[in-house]
Amino acid sequence: MIGLALALALHPVLQDQDFSKVQVSTLKVTDGVYMLAGAGGNIGVSAGEDGVFLIDDEYAPLTDKIKAAIAAISDKPIRFLLNTHWHGDHTGGNENLGQGGVLIVAHENVRKRMSVEQFIETFKMKVPASPKAALPLVTFTDAVTFHLNGDEIHSFHVPPAHTDGDSIIHFRKSNVVHMGDCFFNGLYPFIDVSSGGSIDGMIGAADRVLGMTDAATKIMPGHGPLADRAALADFRDMLETVRARVQPMVAAGKTLEQVVAATPTKDLDEKWGKGFLKPDQFAGIVYGSLAKAKGAR
Ligand SMILES: [Zn+2]
C-alpha cells in the first residue's frame, strides 16, 4: 500500500483516485503521541490537555477520516499543523484544515514552492499552485519549538535532503522523531532533486537524527512502518553504499543509461526495491543528484 500511496502522490494520472476505500489506522507510539496511516505520508499526532498538534495531512479527500481518527484519540481541537515538506501526499489536507482555523506552520521553502506551480522532474509531473488557505501561515528558516502537552516539540530544518524545505520534528520529552520523507523505512526513497533534494543531504539528515537519538527512540518515517534507530541506521548505510558505487561512475563521466545498466543496487533490491520506486529509478535519482552536484562545482 505504501507503493500505491506514493504512486497516488506522484503520478498525475492517478490523482483522481477513489479514496473511499482508504482506511486511516491509528498507532499509539507513546503516551500522547500517535502515528496515523491512510494513503500518503505518515501523520504524526501529539494529543493532550493543550490540544492536538498534527504533522502532515495526506490528501484532501481523507480529511474527514483523519479528523474522525483524531476525535477517537482526543476531544480537543486541532490547533497546529506542521508540514514536513511541500509534496501533495503530505499537504493535501491543508486547505480543509486551514479553512477550519488550524494554524499551518512550515519551513519557508514549503510556502514558496506551494505558492507557484512546481514541476517534479523524476515523474515529469506538474503540480499547480495551492490555494491561499492551504499555504503555511507561519514559516521559519531554522527551527521552531512548540510547548504543548507537556512536551517540547522541536521542528528543525536540515540542509536540502528530500527537498529544500524539509523539517524533522523531535518530541524531546517523549523521545519520538518524525522525519518526513528524509526517511523511507524499508524502501528506496524518492529524492526530489528538482525541488533541491540530494543524496548527500539525505545521508546528512539521517546522521543528524542518529546523533540525537538512542535505542529507545521511536522514529516515524514519511513512508513505511514505525521505526527505531537501528532501522534508520540500515537506511543510512544503504544510501551510503549506493552513493559510493555511483559516485565514481559520475566522476568518470558515465551517462545515466550506463549507470543504470551497471545495476549499482542489485544486491540491495531484494530488501529495498519492493516499494513504489523501482531499482532503476532509484539508481537514476542518485545519478541525477551526484551529476548535478558535479556540474555545480
Ligand atoms: Zn515527499
Coordinates of N, CA and C and ligand atoms in Angstrom, one line a residue, residues 6 10 85 87 89-90 162-163 181 184 190 192 223, ligand 1:
L6 N 2.4 6.3 -2.7 CA 3.3 7.1 -3.4 C 2.9 7.3 -4.9
L10 N 2.4 10.9 -6.6 CA 3.4 11.4 -7.6 C 3.0 11.1 -9.1
H85 N 7.3 18.9 4.4 CA 7.7 19.4 3.1 C 6.5 19.6 2.3
H87 N 5.3 18.3 -0.7 CA 4.6 17.3 -1.6 C 3.2 17.1 -1.2
D89 N 1.2 14.5 -1.1 CA 0.8 13.4 -0.2 C 1.0 13.7 1.3
H90 N 1.6 14.9 1.5 CA 1.8 15.4 2.9 C 1.0 16.7 3.2
H162 N 15.4 15.6 1.1 CA 14.3 15.1 0.2 C 13.9 16.2 -0.7
T163 N 13.8 17.4 -0.1 CA 13.6 18.7 -0.9 C 14.4 19.7 -0.2
D181 N 9.9 12.8 4.7 CA 10.4 11.9 3.7 C 11.9 11.9 3.6
F184 N 12.5 6.8 4.4 CA 11.5 5.8 3.9 C 12.0 4.5 4.6
F190 N 12.3 8.3 -2.6 CA 12.2 9.3 -3.6 C 13.0 10.5 -3.1
D192 N 13.7 14.3 -4.3 CA 13.2 15.3 -5.3 C 14.3 16.3 -5.6
H223 N 7.3 7.4 5.0 CA 6.6 6.2 4.4 C 7.2 5.0 5.0
Ligands
ZN1 ZN 7.8 13.8 -0.4

